[in-house]
Amino acid sequence: LAPRTRTVSAAEKALGMRGYFARSNRGPGGDLAVFVRESSGIRVVELRHEETPVWWHGVALVIAEVDGFGLLRFASAHLAPSSPAQREIEAEAFGMLCEQPYPLIAGGDWNAVPAGGDPPGTEGIHTGKARRKLDDRAARALAEFMTDAGAHLHSTVPTVGHARDGKLNYRCDRVYTTLPPETVTGFQVIRDMDQDSDHRPVTAQFTLGG
C-alpha cells in the first residue's frame, strides 16, 4: 500500500469508522476527511466534496441517512491559515452550503478567533500574525447561517496556544451546525493530547428526535 493509503487504513481501523476524503488544493498534506461509524446507524448515501479553487484547501462533505432522523450532512473544513480575506470568501461560500437541502454539521480548523468573546493576548506574537488571527470577519459570516456549538454551550476553552506557553490561545477548532440550537446537548475540548499536538480535539453531541 502507498503511505497515504496505509495511514487511512490505520486511522479507519483505530476509529472503527470509514473515512471519506476530499483532495486539498494545496496537496495531499492538506486533505480533509469525514469519518463515519456506519454500524451506529449512519449510512453515507452521497459524497458532495468541495474541491474548487474558491477553497484554500477544500471541504470534505458527505450526505448520510441517520436512523430515526433522516438525511443529514457532515463536513470537515480547514480555512486559509494566513489570509483573513480568503477566509471570509470561504465563510461566504459556507453560507451557500448552508442553504442547500438537509441540515449540516461542520467541524474544522477555522484558523482565526470565533465571533464575539474577549480577544486573546498577543504579547510575543508577530504583529502581522496577530492581526490575521484576530480578524473575525469569517467567524461572523459563519454565524449568520450556523450555530457555534461550543459558544452555544458557553465553552471558552482554547484549542490552540497551549503549545506556545499560552500565547495567542483561542478557540480555533470549532463545530458549527444548521440544526436547531436546542439539538446541541454536549461539547468538550479534549486536553489529554496536549503533548502530542498543537491543536486540541473537540467533540460535540447532538440529540435528534425520533
Short mmCIF file of C-alpha atoms in Angstrom, two decimals:
data_model
loop_
_atom_site.label_atom_id
_atom_site.label_comp_id
_atom_site.label_asym_id
_atom_site.label_seq_id
_atom_site.Cartn_x
_atom_site.Cartn_y
_atom_site.Cartn_z
CA LEU A 1 0.00 0.00 0.00
CA ALA A 2 1.08 3.59 -0.63
CA PRO A 3 1.96 5.58 2.53
CA ARG A 4 -1.25 7.65 2.37
CA THR A 5 -3.38 4.53 1.93
CA ARG A 6 -1.67 2.85 4.87
CA THR A 7 -2.33 5.91 7.03
CA VAL A 8 -6.01 5.97 6.07
CA SER A 9 -6.39 2.25 6.73
CA ALA A 10 -4.72 2.59 10.14
CA ALA A 11 -6.99 5.51 11.07
CA GLU A 12 -10.11 3.65 9.98
CA LYS A 13 -9.09 0.59 11.99
CA ALA A 14 -8.27 2.59 15.11
CA LEU A 15 -11.51 4.58 14.97
CA GLY A 16 -13.80 1.81 13.79
CA MET A 17 -15.00 4.23 11.12
CA ARG A 18 -14.81 4.65 7.37
CA GLY A 19 -13.05 7.72 6.03
CA TYR A 20 -14.30 9.83 3.12
CA PHE A 21 -11.53 12.08 1.80
CA ALA A 22 -11.55 15.32 -0.17
CA ARG A 23 -8.40 16.39 -2.02
CA SER A 24 -6.81 19.62 -0.89
CA ASN A 25 -5.91 22.30 -3.39
CA ARG A 26 -2.57 22.52 -1.53
CA GLY A 27 -1.52 18.90 -1.97
CA PRO A 28 -2.02 15.67 -0.02
CA GLY A 29 -0.74 17.19 3.22
CA GLY A 30 -3.94 19.24 3.45
CA ASP A 31 -6.51 16.59 2.51
CA LEU A 32 -9.69 16.60 4.59
CA ALA A 33 -11.85 13.75 5.78
CA VAL A 34 -15.17 12.86 7.33
CA PHE A 35 -15.09 9.60 9.29
CA VAL A 36 -18.39 7.78 9.80
CA ARG A 37 -19.18 4.81 12.05
CA GLU A 38 -21.80 3.25 9.82
CA SER A 39 -22.53 0.45 12.30
CA SER A 40 -24.11 3.08 14.59
CA GLY A 41 -27.00 3.67 12.21
CA ILE A 42 -25.43 6.31 9.97
CA ARG A 43 -25.16 5.33 6.29
CA VAL A 44 -23.42 7.54 3.76
CA VAL A 45 -25.54 7.88 0.63
CA GLU A 46 -23.65 10.53 -1.36
CA LEU A 47 -20.35 12.44 -1.49
CA ARG A 48 -20.52 16.19 -2.11
CA HIS A 49 -16.90 17.28 -1.60
CA GLU A 50 -15.96 20.89 -2.38
CA GLU A 51 -12.61 20.94 -4.17
CA THR A 52 -12.80 24.05 -6.37
CA PRO A 53 -10.24 26.91 -6.14
CA VAL A 54 -12.59 29.08 -4.06
CA TRP A 55 -11.37 26.96 -1.12
CA TRP A 56 -7.83 27.25 0.24
CA HIS A 57 -7.87 23.51 0.97
CA GLY A 58 -11.39 22.24 0.35
CA VAL A 59 -14.34 20.78 2.25
CA ALA A 60 -15.00 17.09 2.77
CA LEU A 61 -18.78 16.72 2.75
CA VAL A 62 -20.99 13.64 2.87
CA ILE A 63 -24.74 13.15 2.93
CA ALA A 64 -25.81 10.40 5.30
CA GLU A 65 -29.05 8.79 6.35
CA VAL A 66 -29.37 8.73 10.14
CA ASP A 67 -31.70 6.18 11.71
CA GLY A 68 -34.71 7.85 13.30
CA PHE A 69 -33.93 11.23 11.76
CA GLY A 70 -33.41 11.22 8.01
CA LEU A 71 -30.78 12.83 5.82
CA LEU A 72 -28.00 14.87 7.44
CA ARG A 73 -24.79 16.36 6.02
CA PHE A 74 -21.38 16.13 7.71
CA ALA A 75 -18.44 18.33 6.70
CA SER A 76 -14.79 18.82 7.57
CA ALA A 77 -13.18 22.18 6.79
CA HIS A 78 -9.80 23.91 7.05
CA LEU A 79 -9.84 27.59 6.17
CA ALA A 80 -6.86 29.62 4.91
CA PRO A 81 -4.19 30.00 7.62
CA SER A 82 -2.79 33.42 6.76
CA SER A 83 -5.39 35.44 4.83
CA PRO A 84 -8.46 36.97 6.52
CA ALA A 85 -9.76 37.95 3.07
CA GLN A 86 -9.55 34.37 1.79
CA ARG A 87 -11.19 33.03 4.95
CA GLU A 88 -14.06 35.49 4.51
CA ILE A 89 -14.58 34.24 0.94
CA GLU A 90 -14.67 30.66 2.21
CA ALA A 91 -17.09 31.59 5.00
CA GLU A 92 -19.40 33.26 2.49
CA ALA A 93 -19.25 30.08 0.39
CA PHE A 94 -20.31 28.14 3.50
CA GLY A 95 -23.42 30.29 3.51
CA MET A 96 -24.34 28.78 0.14
CA LEU A 97 -23.70 25.28 1.50
CA CYS A 98 -25.99 26.04 4.43
CA GLU A 99 -28.83 26.93 2.09
CA GLN A 100 -28.72 23.54 0.39
CA PRO A 101 -31.15 20.78 1.46
CA TYR A 102 -30.58 18.74 4.64
CA PRO A 103 -29.12 20.04 7.90
CA LEU A 104 -25.34 20.40 8.19
CA ILE A 105 -22.81 19.67 10.93
CA ALA A 106 -19.38 21.10 10.08
CA GLY A 107 -16.23 20.74 12.15
CA GLY A 108 -12.80 22.06 11.39
CA ASP A 109 -9.79 24.29 11.86
CA TRP A 110 -11.20 27.77 11.18
CA ASN A 111 -7.78 29.42 11.64
CA ALA A 112 -8.94 32.58 13.44
CA VAL A 113 -10.83 33.72 16.51
CA PRO A 114 -14.55 32.97 16.87
CA ALA A 115 -17.18 35.67 16.71
CA GLY A 116 -17.63 37.56 19.96
CA GLY A 117 -15.76 36.95 23.18
CA ASP A 118 -12.61 38.51 24.55
CA PRO A 119 -9.59 38.59 22.21
CA PRO A 120 -6.58 36.52 23.30
CA GLY A 121 -3.34 38.10 24.45
CA THR A 122 -0.81 38.70 21.70
CA GLU A 123 2.35 39.51 23.68
CA GLY A 124 5.35 37.99 21.96
CA ILE A 125 3.39 37.26 18.75
CA HIS A 126 4.39 38.83 15.45
CA THR A 127 2.07 41.78 14.84
CA GLY A 128 1.16 40.56 11.34
CA LYS A 129 0.21 37.12 12.58
CA ALA A 130 -1.76 38.57 15.47
CA ARG A 131 -3.70 40.85 13.12
CA ARG A 132 -4.59 37.95 10.84
CA LYS A 133 -5.68 35.62 13.64
CA LEU A 134 -7.72 38.27 15.47
CA ASP A 135 -9.71 39.11 12.33
CA ASP A 136 -13.19 37.65 12.97
CA ARG A 137 -14.89 38.51 9.66
CA ALA A 138 -15.06 34.85 8.64
CA ALA A 139 -16.47 33.81 12.01
CA ARG A 140 -19.14 36.50 11.84
CA ALA A 141 -20.11 35.34 8.33
CA LEU A 142 -20.33 31.73 9.52
CA ALA A 143 -22.51 32.79 12.46
CA GLU A 144 -25.07 34.28 10.08
CA PHE A 145 -26.02 30.78 8.94
CA MET A 146 -24.80 28.37 11.62
CA THR A 147 -24.67 27.90 15.39
CA ASP A 148 -21.26 27.58 17.02
CA ALA A 149 -21.82 24.53 19.25
CA GLY A 150 -19.11 25.49 21.75
CA ALA A 151 -20.29 29.08 22.09
CA HIS A 152 -23.89 27.90 22.44
CA LEU A 153 -22.89 25.83 25.47
CA HIS A 154 -20.64 28.63 26.81
CA SER A 155 -17.32 26.86 26.25
CA THR A 156 -14.35 29.24 26.36
CA VAL A 157 -11.57 26.62 26.44
CA PRO A 158 -8.92 27.44 23.80
CA THR A 159 -7.92 24.77 21.31
CA VAL A 160 -4.60 26.30 20.25
CA GLY A 161 -1.91 28.20 22.13
CA HIS A 162 -1.17 25.58 24.78
CA ALA A 163 1.99 24.52 22.92
CA ARG A 164 3.34 28.09 22.99
CA ASP A 165 3.11 28.82 26.71
CA GLY A 166 -0.39 30.23 26.42
CA LYS A 167 0.41 32.68 23.64
CA LEU A 168 -2.39 33.51 21.21
CA ASN A 169 -4.66 30.88 22.71
CA TYR A 170 -8.20 30.88 21.31
CA ARG A 171 -10.99 28.58 20.09
CA CYS A 172 -9.58 27.82 16.66
CA ASP A 173 -11.22 24.39 16.27
CA ARG A 174 -14.99 24.58 16.32
CA VAL A 175 -18.16 22.69 15.38
CA TYR A 176 -20.98 24.51 13.60
CA THR A 177 -24.45 23.35 12.68
CA THR A 178 -27.61 24.43 10.90
CA LEU A 179 -29.64 22.15 13.17
CA PRO A 180 -31.80 23.95 15.76
CA PRO A 181 -29.61 25.17 18.64
CA GLU A 182 -31.55 23.07 21.15
CA THR A 183 -30.25 19.90 19.49
CA VAL A 184 -26.72 20.76 20.69
CA THR A 185 -26.58 18.92 24.02
CA GLY A 186 -22.86 18.49 24.65
CA PHE A 187 -19.47 19.94 23.83
CA GLN A 188 -15.98 19.09 25.06
CA VAL A 189 -12.39 20.16 24.42
CA ILE A 190 -10.02 17.23 24.94
CA ARG A 191 -6.80 18.16 26.74
CA ASP A 192 -5.26 14.70 27.16
CA MET A 193 -3.21 15.06 23.96
CA ASP A 194 -1.59 18.45 24.67
CA GLN A 195 1.88 16.94 24.43
CA ASP A 196 1.16 15.40 21.03
CA SER A 197 -0.44 18.20 19.03
CA ASP A 198 -0.65 21.98 18.82
CA HIS A 199 -4.42 21.62 18.36
CA ARG A 200 -6.86 20.16 20.88
CA PRO A 201 -9.60 17.87 19.54
CA VAL A 202 -13.20 18.89 20.19
CA THR A 203 -16.37 16.82 20.35
CA ALA A 204 -19.98 17.93 20.03
CA GLN A 205 -23.08 15.95 20.96
CA PHE A 206 -26.43 16.34 19.23
CA THR A 207 -29.75 14.93 20.35
CA LEU A 208 -32.01 14.27 17.38
CA GLY A 209 -35.63 13.32 17.97
CA GLY A 210 -37.11 10.05 16.84
#
